[in-house]
Amino acid sequence: MSFVDNLVLLGSGTITIGAPHNNLRITRILKCLSELGLERFNAGLVLHVLNEQSENAELKSPFIRDSMDRWWANCIRDDYEREWIGRTISNVRIGQLGFTRQMYEKALEGRRLAGKFSNEVLGTNAYNPV
């Protein structure tokens, strides 16, 4: 496991060394954003981490992957967004999809314009349920 795998960059620019308790803090931040009416930022954070894992092989420690798969993705309250992100993560995990920065940006821009994530961002074969 590399040093970079243990880093988590928080919104304030603070870098913390990855450990399970730090991942729990991120879960709490995501839940807090939802409670404060700022849930729209949750999906961006989760998808950013997925992009780093998929395209750059960063932030891939077992602790971070487990927290993201089991907790962070499920902090999203909107059923459609939670399912879309969950399937996207699953497709990356099984090697069916490489989640690029371009896909990340298209997904967020599509959501901004249409009000929801589009399956077209991921390609026609990439969004099959796992």
mmCIF file of N, CA and C in Angstrom:
data_model
loop_
_atom_site.group_PDB
_atom_site.id
_atom_site.type_symbol
_atom_site.label_atom_id
_atom_site.label_comp_id
_atom_site.label_asym_id
_atom_site.label_seq_id
_atom_site.Cartn_x
_atom_site.Cartn_y
_atom_site.Cartn_z
ATOM 1 N N MET A 1 0.850 -1.171 0.000
ATOM 2 C CA MET A 1 0.000 0.000 0.000
ATOM 3 C C MET A 1 0.896 1.234 0.000
ATOM 4 N N SER A 2 0.656 2.148 -0.925
ATOM 5 C CA SER A 2 1.491 3.335 -1.016
ATOM 6 C C SER A 2 1.009 4.411 -0.063
ATOM 7 N N PHE A 3 1.878 5.388 0.145
ATOM 8 C CA PHE A 3 1.532 6.514 1.004
ATOM 9 C C PHE A 3 0.313 7.257 0.461
ATOM 10 N N VAL A 4 0.250 7.393 -0.873
ATOM 11 C CA VAL A 4 -0.868 8.114 -1.490
ATOM 12 C C VAL A 4 -2.185 7.408 -1.216
ATOM 13 N N ASP A 5 -2.176 6.081 -1.145
ATOM 14 C CA ASP A 5 -3.398 5.339 -0.848
ATOM 15 C C ASP A 5 -3.959 5.701 0.519
ATOM 16 N N ASN A 6 -3.127 6.220 1.394
ATOM 17 C CA ASN A 6 -3.553 6.549 2.741
ATOM 18 C C ASN A 6 -3.950 8.005 2.916
ATOM 19 N N LEU A 7 -3.968 8.779 1.850
ATOM 20 C CA LEU A 7 -4.285 10.199 1.966
ATOM 21 C C LEU A 7 -5.722 10.470 1.578
ATOM 22 N N VAL A 8 -6.336 11.347 2.320
ATOM 23 C CA VAL A 8 -7.672 11.818 2.001
ATOM 24 C C VAL A 8 -7.618 13.327 2.047
ATOM 25 N N LEU A 9 -7.995 13.983 0.969
ATOM 26 C CA LEU A 9 -7.996 15.429 0.918
ATOM 27 C C LEU A 9 -9.391 15.919 1.262
ATOM 28 N N LEU A 10 -9.489 16.656 2.345
ATOM 29 C CA LEU A 10 -10.771 17.191 2.765
ATOM 30 C C LEU A 10 -10.976 18.566 2.141
ATOM 31 N N GLY A 11 -12.202 19.065 2.152
ATOM 32 C CA GLY A 11 -12.545 20.330 1.506
ATOM 33 C C GLY A 11 -11.713 21.503 1.959
ATOM 34 N N SER A 12 -11.229 21.502 3.185
ATOM 35 C CA SER A 12 -10.452 22.625 3.693
ATOM 36 C C SER A 12 -9.023 22.603 3.174
ATOM 37 N N GLY A 13 -8.655 21.553 2.440
ATOM 38 C CA GLY A 13 -7.292 21.415 1.975
ATOM 39 C C GLY A 13 -6.443 20.637 2.960
ATOM 40 N N THR A 14 -7.041 20.180 4.040
ATOM 41 C CA THR A 14 -6.320 19.412 5.048
ATOM 42 C C THR A 14 -6.152 17.981 4.568
ATOM 43 N N ILE A 15 -4.954 17.466 4.662
ATOM 44 C CA ILE A 15 -4.708 16.079 4.285
ATOM 45 C C ILE A 15 -4.583 15.275 5.566
ATOM 46 N N THR A 16 -5.334 14.192 5.636
ATOM 47 C CA THR A 16 -5.262 13.332 6.803
ATOM 48 C C THR A 16 -4.765 11.964 6.382
ATOM 49 N N ILE A 17 -4.049 11.309 7.256
ATOM 50 C CA ILE A 17 -3.566 9.970 6.961
ATOM 51 C C ILE A 17 -4.737 9.009 7.102
ATOM 52 N N GLY A 18 -4.932 8.176 6.093
ATOM 53 C CA GLY A 18 -6.080 7.282 6.049
ATOM 54 C C GLY A 18 -6.045 6.220 7.135
ATOM 55 N N ALA A 19 -7.121 6.107 7.816
ATOM 56 C CA ALA A 19 -7.352 5.074 8.817
ATOM 57 C C ALA A 19 -8.853 4.930 8.911
ATOM 58 N N PRO A 20 -9.344 3.814 9.420
ATOM 59 C CA PRO A 20 -10.792 3.627 9.457
ATOM 60 C C PRO A 20 -11.544 4.770 10.136
ATOM 61 N N HIS A 21 -10.968 5.345 11.185
ATOM 62 C CA HIS A 21 -11.692 6.426 11.850
ATOM 63 C C HIS A 21 -11.788 7.669 10.973
ATOM 64 N N ASN A 22 -10.819 7.894 10.092
ATOM 65 C CA ASN A 22 -10.912 9.027 9.174
ATOM 66 C C ASN A 22 -11.992 8.785 8.126
ATOM 67 N N ASN A 23 -12.150 7.543 7.704
ATOM 68 C CA ASN A 23 -13.202 7.229 6.743
ATOM 69 C C ASN A 23 -14.568 7.425 7.379
ATOM 70 N N LEU A 24 -14.675 7.136 8.666
ATOM 71 C CA LEU A 24 -15.917 7.392 9.389
ATOM 72 C C LEU A 24 -16.209 8.893 9.425
ATOM 73 N N ARG A 25 -15.177 9.698 9.535
ATOM 74 C CA ARG A 25 -15.368 11.156 9.507
ATOM 75 C C ARG A 25 -15.957 11.597 8.169
ATOM 76 N N ILE A 26 -15.479 11.015 7.093
ATOM 77 C CA ILE A 26 -16.016 11.367 5.774
ATOM 78 C C ILE A 26 -17.480 10.959 5.688
ATOM 79 N N THR A 27 -17.816 9.798 6.225
ATOM 80 C CA THR A 27 -19.222 9.378 6.261
ATOM 81 C C THR A 27 -20.051 10.413 7.005
ATOM 82 N N ARG A 28 -19.559 10.870 8.124
ATOM 83 C CA ARG A 28 -20.284 11.886 8.907
ATOM 84 C C ARG A 28 -20.415 13.196 8.149
ATOM 85 N N ILE A 29 -19.371 13.572 7.414
ATOM 86 C CA ILE A 29 -19.440 14.798 6.607
ATOM 87 C C ILE A 29 -20.529 14.661 5.549
ATOM 88 N N LEU A 30 -20.567 13.514 4.877
ATOM 89 C CA LEU A 30 -21.589 13.300 3.848
ATOM 90 C C LEU A 30 -22.992 13.360 4.449
ATOM 91 N N LYS A 31 -23.178 12.735 5.594
ATOM 92 C CA LYS A 31 -24.487 12.772 6.254
ATOM 93 C C LYS A 31 -24.831 14.186 6.686
ATOM 94 N N CYS A 32 -23.847 14.913 7.180
ATOM 95 C CA CYS A 32 -24.057 16.298 7.613
ATOM 96 C C CYS A 32 -24.469 17.181 6.430
ATOM 97 N N LEU A 33 -23.793 17.004 5.302
ATOM 98 C CA LEU A 33 -24.159 17.783 4.116
ATOM 99 C C LEU A 33 -25.624 17.553 3.756
ATOM 100 N N SER A 34 -26.074 16.311 3.873
ATOM 101 C CA SER A 34 -27.482 16.002 3.593
ATOM 102 C C SER A 34 -28.403 16.715 4.557
ATOM 103 N N GLU A 35 -28.049 16.683 5.825
ATOM 104 C CA GLU A 35 -28.887 17.326 6.852
ATOM 105 C C GLU A 35 -28.955 18.836 6.665
ATOM 106 N N LEU A 36 -27.891 19.420 6.134
ATOM 107 C CA LEU A 36 -27.826 20.871 5.955
ATOM 108 C C LEU A 36 -28.356 21.332 4.602
ATOM 109 N N GLY A 37 -28.918 20.407 3.823
ATOM 110 C CA GLY A 37 -29.466 20.763 2.523
ATOM 111 C C GLY A 37 -28.413 20.910 1.437
ATOM 112 N N LEU A 38 -27.241 20.347 1.648
ATOM 113 C CA LEU A 38 -26.146 20.460 0.682
ATOM 114 C C LEU A 38 -25.774 19.104 0.079
ATOM 115 N N GLU A 39 -26.744 18.212 0.015
ATOM 116 C CA GLU A 39 -26.487 16.856 -0.467
ATOM 117 C C GLU A 39 -25.979 16.840 -1.904
ATOM 118 N N ARG A 40 -26.251 17.854 -2.662
ATOM 119 C CA ARG A 40 -25.809 17.873 -4.055
ATOM 120 C C ARG A 40 -24.291 17.709 -4.183
ATOM 121 N N PHE A 41 -23.549 17.964 -3.106
ATOM 122 C CA PHE A 41 -22.096 17.816 -3.140
ATOM 123 C C PHE A 41 -21.639 16.379 -2.878
ATOM 124 N N ASN A 42 -22.489 15.564 -2.294
ATOM 125 C CA ASN A 42 -22.107 14.193 -1.940
ATOM 126 C C ASN A 42 -21.727 13.360 -3.156
ATOM 127 N N ALA A 43 -22.558 13.385 -4.174
ATOM 128 C CA ALA A 43 -22.299 12.570 -5.359
ATOM 129 C C ALA A 43 -20.982 12.965 -6.011
ATOM 130 N N GLY A 44 -20.701 14.245 -6.075
ATOM 131 C CA GLY A 44 -19.445 14.714 -6.671
ATOM 132 C C GLY A 44 -18.231 14.181 -5.938
ATOM 133 N N LEU A 45 -18.295 14.178 -4.606
ATOM 134 C CA LEU A 45 -17.170 13.669 -3.828
ATOM 135 C C LEU A 45 -16.980 12.179 -4.052
ATOM 136 N N VAL A 46 -18.056 11.420 -3.983
ATOM 137 C CA VAL A 46 -17.962 9.967 -4.166
ATOM 138 C C VAL A 46 -17.462 9.642 -5.575
ATOM 139 N N LEU A 47 -17.980 10.331 -6.576
ATOM 140 C CA LEU A 47 -17.551 10.066 -7.948
ATOM 141 C C LEU A 47 -16.106 10.517 -8.189
ATOM 142 N N HIS A 48 -15.676 11.571 -7.506
ATOM 143 C CA HIS A 48 -14.281 12.006 -7.623
ATOM 144 C C HIS A 48 -13.340 10.920 -7.095
ATOM 145 N N VAL A 49 -13.673 10.365 -5.944
ATOM 146 C CA VAL A 49 -12.850 9.294 -5.379
ATOM 147 C C VAL A 49 -12.859 8.096 -6.329
ATOM 148 N N LEU A 50 -14.013 7.764 -6.891
ATOM 149 C CA LEU A 50 -14.092 6.652 -7.845
ATOM 150 C C LEU A 50 -13.206 6.916 -9.059
ATOM 151 N N ASN A 51 -13.209 8.139 -9.546
ATOM 152 C CA ASN A 51 -12.351 8.482 -10.679
ATOM 153 C C ASN A 51 -10.880 8.325 -10.321
ATOM 154 N N GLU A 52 -10.493 8.787 -9.148
ATOM 155 C CA GLU A 52 -9.102 8.644 -8.718
ATOM 156 C C GLU A 52 -8.712 7.173 -8.639
ATOM 157 N N GLN A 53 -9.600 6.350 -8.156
ATOM 158 C CA GLN A 53 -9.326 4.916 -8.056
ATOM 159 C C GLN A 53 -9.243 4.276 -9.430
ATOM 160 N N SER A 54 -10.167 4.623 -10.296
ATOM 161 C CA SER A 54 -10.299 3.971 -11.592
ATOM 162 C C SER A 54 -9.236 4.418 -12.589
ATOM 163 N N GLU A 55 -9.059 5.715 -12.714
ATOM 164 C CA GLU A 55 -8.192 6.243 -13.758
ATOM 165 C C GLU A 55 -6.744 6.425 -13.301
ATOM 166 N N ASN A 56 -6.549 6.796 -12.051
ATOM 167 C CA ASN A 56 -5.207 7.143 -11.579
ATOM 168 C C ASN A 56 -4.628 6.154 -10.572
ATOM 169 N N ALA A 57 -5.388 5.134 -10.225
ATOM 170 C CA ALA A 57 -4.951 4.127 -9.246
ATOM 171 C C ALA A 57 -4.539 4.771 -7.931
ATOM 172 N N GLU A 58 -5.239 5.818 -7.526
ATOM 173 C CA GLU A 58 -5.000 6.504 -6.258
ATOM 174 C C GLU A 58 -6.180 6.238 -5.329
ATOM 175 N N LEU A 59 -5.997 6.484 -4.055
ATOM 176 C CA LEU A 59 -7.057 6.347 -3.050
ATOM 177 C C LEU A 59 -7.687 4.956 -3.092
ATOM 178 N N LYS A 60 -6.845 3.938 -3.280
ATOM 179 C CA LYS A 60 -7.355 2.576 -3.460
ATOM 180 C C LYS A 60 -7.096 1.667 -2.275
ATOM 181 N N SER A 61 -6.782 2.211 -1.124
ATOM 182 C CA SER A 61 -6.538 1.330 0.015
ATOM 183 C C SER A 61 -7.804 0.531 0.308
ATOM 184 N N PRO A 62 -7.666 -0.645 0.876
ATOM 185 C CA PRO A 62 -8.855 -1.443 1.208
ATOM 186 C C PRO A 62 -9.832 -0.688 2.111
ATOM 187 N N PHE A 63 -9.310 0.109 3.037
ATOM 188 C CA PHE A 63 -10.175 0.877 3.933
ATOM 189 C C PHE A 63 -11.018 1.888 3.161
ATOM 190 N N ILE A 64 -10.382 2.593 2.235
ATOM 191 C CA ILE A 64 -11.106 3.617 1.472
ATOM 192 C C ILE A 64 -12.115 2.956 0.545
ATOM 193 N N ARG A 65 -11.715 1.911 -0.149
ATOM 194 C CA ARG A 65 -12.649 1.218 -1.056
ATOM 195 C C ARG A 65 -13.842 0.667 -0.290
ATOM 196 N N ASP A 66 -13.590 0.047 0.836
ATOM 197 C CA ASP A 66 -14.669 -0.535 1.638
ATOM 198 C C ASP A 66 -15.617 0.551 2.141
ATOM 199 N N SER A 67 -15.053 1.641 2.640
ATOM 200 C CA SER A 67 -15.904 2.734 3.134
ATOM 201 C C SER A 67 -16.737 3.327 2.011
ATOM 202 N N MET A 68 -16.123 3.507 0.864
ATOM 203 C CA MET A 68 -16.865 4.089 -0.256
ATOM 204 C C MET A 68 -17.981 3.166 -0.716
ATOM 205 N N ASP A 69 -17.668 1.896 -0.875
ATOM 206 C CA ASP A 69 -18.650 0.940 -1.378
ATOM 207 C C ASP A 69 -19.794 0.720 -0.393
ATOM 208 N N ARG A 70 -19.466 0.614 0.874
ATOM 209 C CA ARG A 70 -20.470 0.254 1.879
ATOM 210 C C ARG A 70 -21.168 1.448 2.507
ATOM 211 N N TRP A 71 -20.479 2.584 2.620
ATOM 212 C CA TRP A 71 -21.043 3.686 3.391
ATOM 213 C C TRP A 71 -21.237 4.956 2.587
ATOM 214 N N TRP A 72 -20.171 5.459 1.955
ATOM 215 C CA TRP A 72 -20.272 6.768 1.320
ATOM 216 C C TRP A 72 -21.322 6.794 0.223
ATOM 217 N N ALA A 73 -21.334 5.794 -0.631
ATOM 218 C CA ALA A 73 -22.323 5.761 -1.720
ATOM 219 C C ALA A 73 -23.744 5.675 -1.181
ATOM 220 N N ASN A 74 -23.908 5.080 -0.014
ATOM 221 C CA ASN A 74 -25.239 4.939 0.577
ATOM 222 C C ASN A 74 -25.665 6.142 1.405
ATOM 223 N N CYS A 75 -24.809 7.141 1.517
ATOM 224 C CA CYS A 75 -25.187 8.380 2.207
ATOM 225 C C CYS A 75 -26.032 9.274 1.307
ATOM 226 N N ILE A 76 -26.146 8.917 0.057
ATOM 227 C CA ILE A 76 -26.924 9.712 -0.888
ATOM 228 C C ILE A 76 -28.385 9.333 -0.733
ATOM 229 N N ARG A 77 -29.207 10.304 -0.425
ATOM 230 C CA ARG A 77 -30.613 10.040 -0.096
ATOM 231 C C ARG A 77 -31.489 9.786 -1.316
ATOM 232 N N ASP A 78 -31.196 10.463 -2.411
ATOM 233 C CA ASP A 78 -32.010 10.295 -3.610
ATOM 234 C C ASP A 78 -31.842 8.874 -4.135
ATOM 235 N N ASP A 79 -32.945 8.145 -4.231
ATOM 236 C CA ASP A 79 -32.899 6.733 -4.627
ATOM 237 C C ASP A 79 -32.245 6.531 -5.991
ATOM 238 N N TYR A 80 -32.627 7.357 -6.960
ATOM 239 C CA TYR A 80 -32.078 7.201 -8.308
ATOM 240 C C TYR A 80 -30.568 7.446 -8.308
ATOM 241 N N GLU A 81 -30.131 8.545 -7.666
ATOM 242 C CA GLU A 81 -28.700 8.851 -7.636
ATOM 243 C C GLU A 81 -27.916 7.775 -6.888
ATOM 244 N N ARG A 82 -28.448 7.313 -5.772
ATOM 245 C CA ARG A 82 -27.767 6.275 -4.993
ATOM 246 C C ARG A 82 -27.610 4.997 -5.818
ATOM 247 N N GLU A 83 -28.668 4.614 -6.534
ATOM 248 C CA GLU A 83 -28.607 3.415 -7.369
ATOM 249 C C GLU A 83 -27.640 3.613 -8.535
ATOM 250 N N TRP A 84 -27.680 4.779 -9.178
ATOM 251 C CA TRP A 84 -26.802 5.073 -10.312
ATOM 252 C C TRP A 84 -25.347 5.005 -9.878
ATOM 253 N N ILE A 85 -25.040 5.638 -8.769
ATOM 254 C CA ILE A 85 -23.663 5.637 -8.276
ATOM 255 C C ILE A 85 -23.260 4.234 -7.826
ATOM 256 N N GLY A 86 -24.156 3.524 -7.167
ATOM 257 C CA GLY A 86 -23.855 2.163 -6.737
ATOM 258 C C GLY A 86 -23.546 1.248 -7.902
ATOM 259 N N ARG A 87 -24.312 1.353 -8.960
ATOM 260 C CA ARG A 87 -24.066 0.524 -10.154
ATOM 261 C C ARG A 87 -22.778 0.932 -10.848
ATOM 262 N N THR A 88 -22.509 2.223 -10.868
ATOM 263 C CA THR A 88 -21.271 2.700 -11.474
ATOM 264 C C THR A 88 -20.071 2.154 -10.709
ATOM 265 N N ILE A 89 -20.123 2.222 -9.388
ATOM 266 C CA ILE A 89 -19.047 1.674 -8.559
ATOM 267 C C ILE A 89 -18.901 0.177 -8.821
ATOM 268 N N SER A 90 -20.011 -0.542 -8.852
ATOM 269 C CA SER A 90 -19.962 -1.989 -9.090
ATOM 270 C C SER A 90 -19.325 -2.312 -10.429
ATOM 271 N N ASN A 91 -19.669 -1.560 -11.457
ATOM 272 C CA ASN A 91 -19.103 -1.799 -12.782
ATOM 273 C C ASN A 91 -17.613 -1.502 -12.830
ATOM 274 N N VAL A 92 -17.174 -0.514 -12.074
ATOM 275 C CA VAL A 92 -15.736 -0.241 -11.979
ATOM 276 C C VAL A 92 -15.043 -1.379 -11.235
ATOM 277 N N ARG A 93 -15.638 -1.831 -10.160
ATOM 278 C CA ARG A 93 -15.022 -2.876 -9.332
ATOM 279 C C ARG A 93 -14.850 -4.194 -10.090
ATOM 280 N N ILE A 94 -15.790 -4.523 -10.960
ATOM 281 C CA ILE A 94 -15.671 -5.792 -11.694
ATOM 282 C C ILE A 94 -14.887 -5.630 -12.993
ATOM 283 N N GLY A 95 -14.408 -4.424 -13.271
ATOM 284 C CA GLY A 95 -13.590 -4.189 -14.447
ATOM 285 C C GLY A 95 -14.363 -3.955 -15.728
ATOM 286 N N GLN A 96 -15.661 -3.752 -15.619
ATOM 287 C CA GLN A 96 -16.482 -3.519 -16.800
ATOM 288 C C GLN A 96 -16.397 -2.068 -17.261
ATOM 289 N N LEU A 97 -15.963 -1.191 -16.377
ATOM 290 C CA LEU A 97 -15.975 0.239 -16.675
ATOM 291 C C LEU A 97 -14.737 0.886 -16.094
ATOM 292 N N GLY A 98 -14.124 1.768 -16.863
ATOM 293 C CA GLY A 98 -13.082 2.649 -16.359
ATOM 294 C C GLY A 98 -13.706 4.029 -16.244
ATOM 295 N N PHE A 99 -13.803 4.553 -15.045
ATOM 296 C CA PHE A 99 -14.488 5.824 -14.815
ATOM 297 C C PHE A 99 -13.483 6.966 -14.949
ATOM 298 N N THR A 100 -13.458 7.584 -16.122
ATOM 299 C CA THR A 100 -12.481 8.619 -16.450
ATOM 300 C C THR A 100 -12.906 9.981 -15.920
ATOM 301 N N ARG A 101 -11.971 10.902 -15.945
ATOM 302 C CA ARG A 101 -12.270 12.282 -15.519
ATOM 303 C C ARG A 101 -13.319 12.893 -16.448
ATOM 304 N N GLN A 102 -13.230 12.581 -17.722
ATOM 305 C CA GLN A 102 -14.213 13.086 -18.678
ATOM 306 C C GLN A 102 -15.611 12.574 -18.324
ATOM 307 N N MET A 103 -15.718 11.311 -17.950
ATOM 308 C CA MET A 103 -17.010 10.755 -17.556
ATOM 309 C C MET A 103 -17.524 11.431 -16.286
ATOM 310 N N TYR A 104 -16.623 11.671 -15.349
ATOM 311 C CA TYR A 104 -16.969 12.367 -14.103
ATOM 312 C C TYR A 104 -17.568 13.745 -14.415
ATOM 313 N N GLU A 105 -16.864 14.503 -15.251
ATOM 314 C CA GLU A 105 -17.326 15.855 -15.588
ATOM 315 C C GLU A 105 -18.636 15.821 -16.364
ATOM 316 N N LYS A 106 -18.770 14.871 -17.313
ATOM 317 C CA LYS A 106 -20.017 14.740 -18.068
ATOM 318 C C LYS A 106 -21.183 14.348 -17.171
ATOM 319 N N ALA A 107 -20.920 13.469 -16.211
ATOM 320 C CA ALA A 107 -21.981 13.036 -15.296
ATOM 321 C C ALA A 107 -22.497 14.208 -14.476
ATOM 322 N N LEU A 108 -21.582 14.992 -13.910
ATOM 323 C CA LEU A 108 -22.011 16.121 -13.080
ATOM 324 C C LEU A 108 -22.661 17.225 -13.916
ATOM 325 N N GLU A 109 -22.136 17.468 -15.094
ATOM 326 C CA GLU A 109 -22.740 18.484 -15.958
ATOM 327 C C GLU A 109 -24.117 18.033 -16.435
ATOM 328 N N GLY A 110 -24.235 16.762 -16.790
ATOM 329 C CA GLY A 110 -25.539 16.225 -17.194
ATOM 330 C C GLY A 110 -26.556 16.324 -16.069
ATOM 331 N N ARG A 111 -26.120 16.038 -14.853
ATOM 332 C CA ARG A 111 -27.028 16.156 -13.707
ATOM 333 C C ARG A 111 -27.430 17.609 -13.490
ATOM 334 N N ARG A 112 -26.482 18.525 -13.678
ATOM 335 C CA ARG A 112 -26.794 19.948 -13.508
ATOM 336 C C ARG A 112 -27.831 20.406 -14.534
ATOM 337 N N LEU A 113 -27.691 19.948 -15.765
ATOM 338 C CA LEU A 113 -28.592 20.378 -16.828
ATOM 339 C C LEU A 113 -29.940 19.655 -16.803
ATOM 340 N N ALA A 114 -29.913 18.347 -16.584
ATOM 341 C CA ALA A 114 -31.138 17.547 -16.678
ATOM 342 C C ALA A 114 -31.776 17.248 -15.324
ATOM 343 N N GLY A 115 -31.042 17.493 -14.246
ATOM 344 C CA GLY A 115 -31.581 17.225 -12.932
ATOM 345 C C GLY A 115 -31.347 15.816 -12.433
ATOM 346 N N LYS A 116 -30.699 14.976 -13.254
ATOM 347 C CA LYS A 116 -30.372 13.621 -12.820
ATOM 348 C C LYS A 116 -29.223 13.087 -13.667
ATOM 349 N N PHE A 117 -28.592 12.037 -13.163
ATOM 350 C CA PHE A 117 -27.500 11.407 -13.896
ATOM 351 C C PHE A 117 -28.047 10.661 -15.089
ATOM 352 N N SER A 118 -27.267 10.659 -16.165
ATOM 353 C CA SER A 118 -27.671 9.993 -17.393
ATOM 354 C C SER A 118 -26.827 8.746 -17.622
ATOM 355 N N ASN A 119 -27.471 7.685 -18.054
ATOM 356 C CA ASN A 119 -26.755 6.458 -18.374
ATOM 357 C C ASN A 119 -25.874 6.624 -19.607
ATOM 358 N N GLU A 120 -26.170 7.597 -20.447
ATOM 359 C CA GLU A 120 -25.395 7.825 -21.665
ATOM 360 C C GLU A 120 -23.955 8.201 -21.360
ATOM 361 N N VAL A 121 -23.722 8.806 -20.206
ATOM 362 C CA VAL A 121 -22.374 9.202 -19.818
ATOM 363 C C VAL A 121 -21.456 7.991 -19.757
ATOM 364 N N LEU A 122 -22.007 6.863 -19.341
ATOM 365 C CA LEU A 122 -21.211 5.671 -19.110
ATOM 366 C C LEU A 122 -21.112 4.777 -20.331
ATOM 367 N N GLY A 123 -21.791 5.100 -21.384
ATOM 368 C CA GLY A 123 -21.771 4.265 -22.579
ATOM 369 C C GLY A 123 -22.918 3.261 -22.535
ATOM 370 N N THR A 124 -23.250 2.717 -23.665
ATOM 371 C CA THR A 124 -24.432 1.854 -23.762
ATOM 372 C C THR A 124 -24.281 0.539 -23.011
ATOM 373 N N ASN A 125 -23.090 -0.021 -22.957
ATOM 374 C CA ASN A 125 -22.919 -1.307 -22.295
ATOM 375 C C ASN A 125 -22.428 -1.212 -20.865
ATOM 376 N N ALA A 126 -22.121 -0.009 -20.429
ATOM 377 C CA ALA A 126 -21.471 0.138 -19.135
ATOM 378 C C ALA A 126 -22.442 0.140 -17.967
ATOM 379 N N TYR A 127 -23.704 0.336 -18.200
ATOM 380 C CA TYR A 127 -24.625 0.515 -17.084
ATOM 381 C C TYR A 127 -25.522 -0.694 -16.857
ATOM 382 N N ASN A 128 -25.109 -1.833 -17.286
ATOM 383 C CA ASN A 128 -25.894 -3.024 -17.024
ATOM 384 C C ASN A 128 -25.883 -3.318 -15.541
ATOM 385 N N PRO A 129 -27.032 -3.653 -14.978
ATOM 386 C CA PRO A 129 -27.056 -3.979 -13.553
ATOM 387 C C PRO A 129 -26.142 -5.161 -13.257
ATOM 388 N N VAL A 130 -25.492 -5.072 -12.129
ATOM 389 C CA VAL A 130 -24.564 -6.133 -11.735
ATOM 390 C C VAL A 130 -25.259 -7.104 -10.837
#
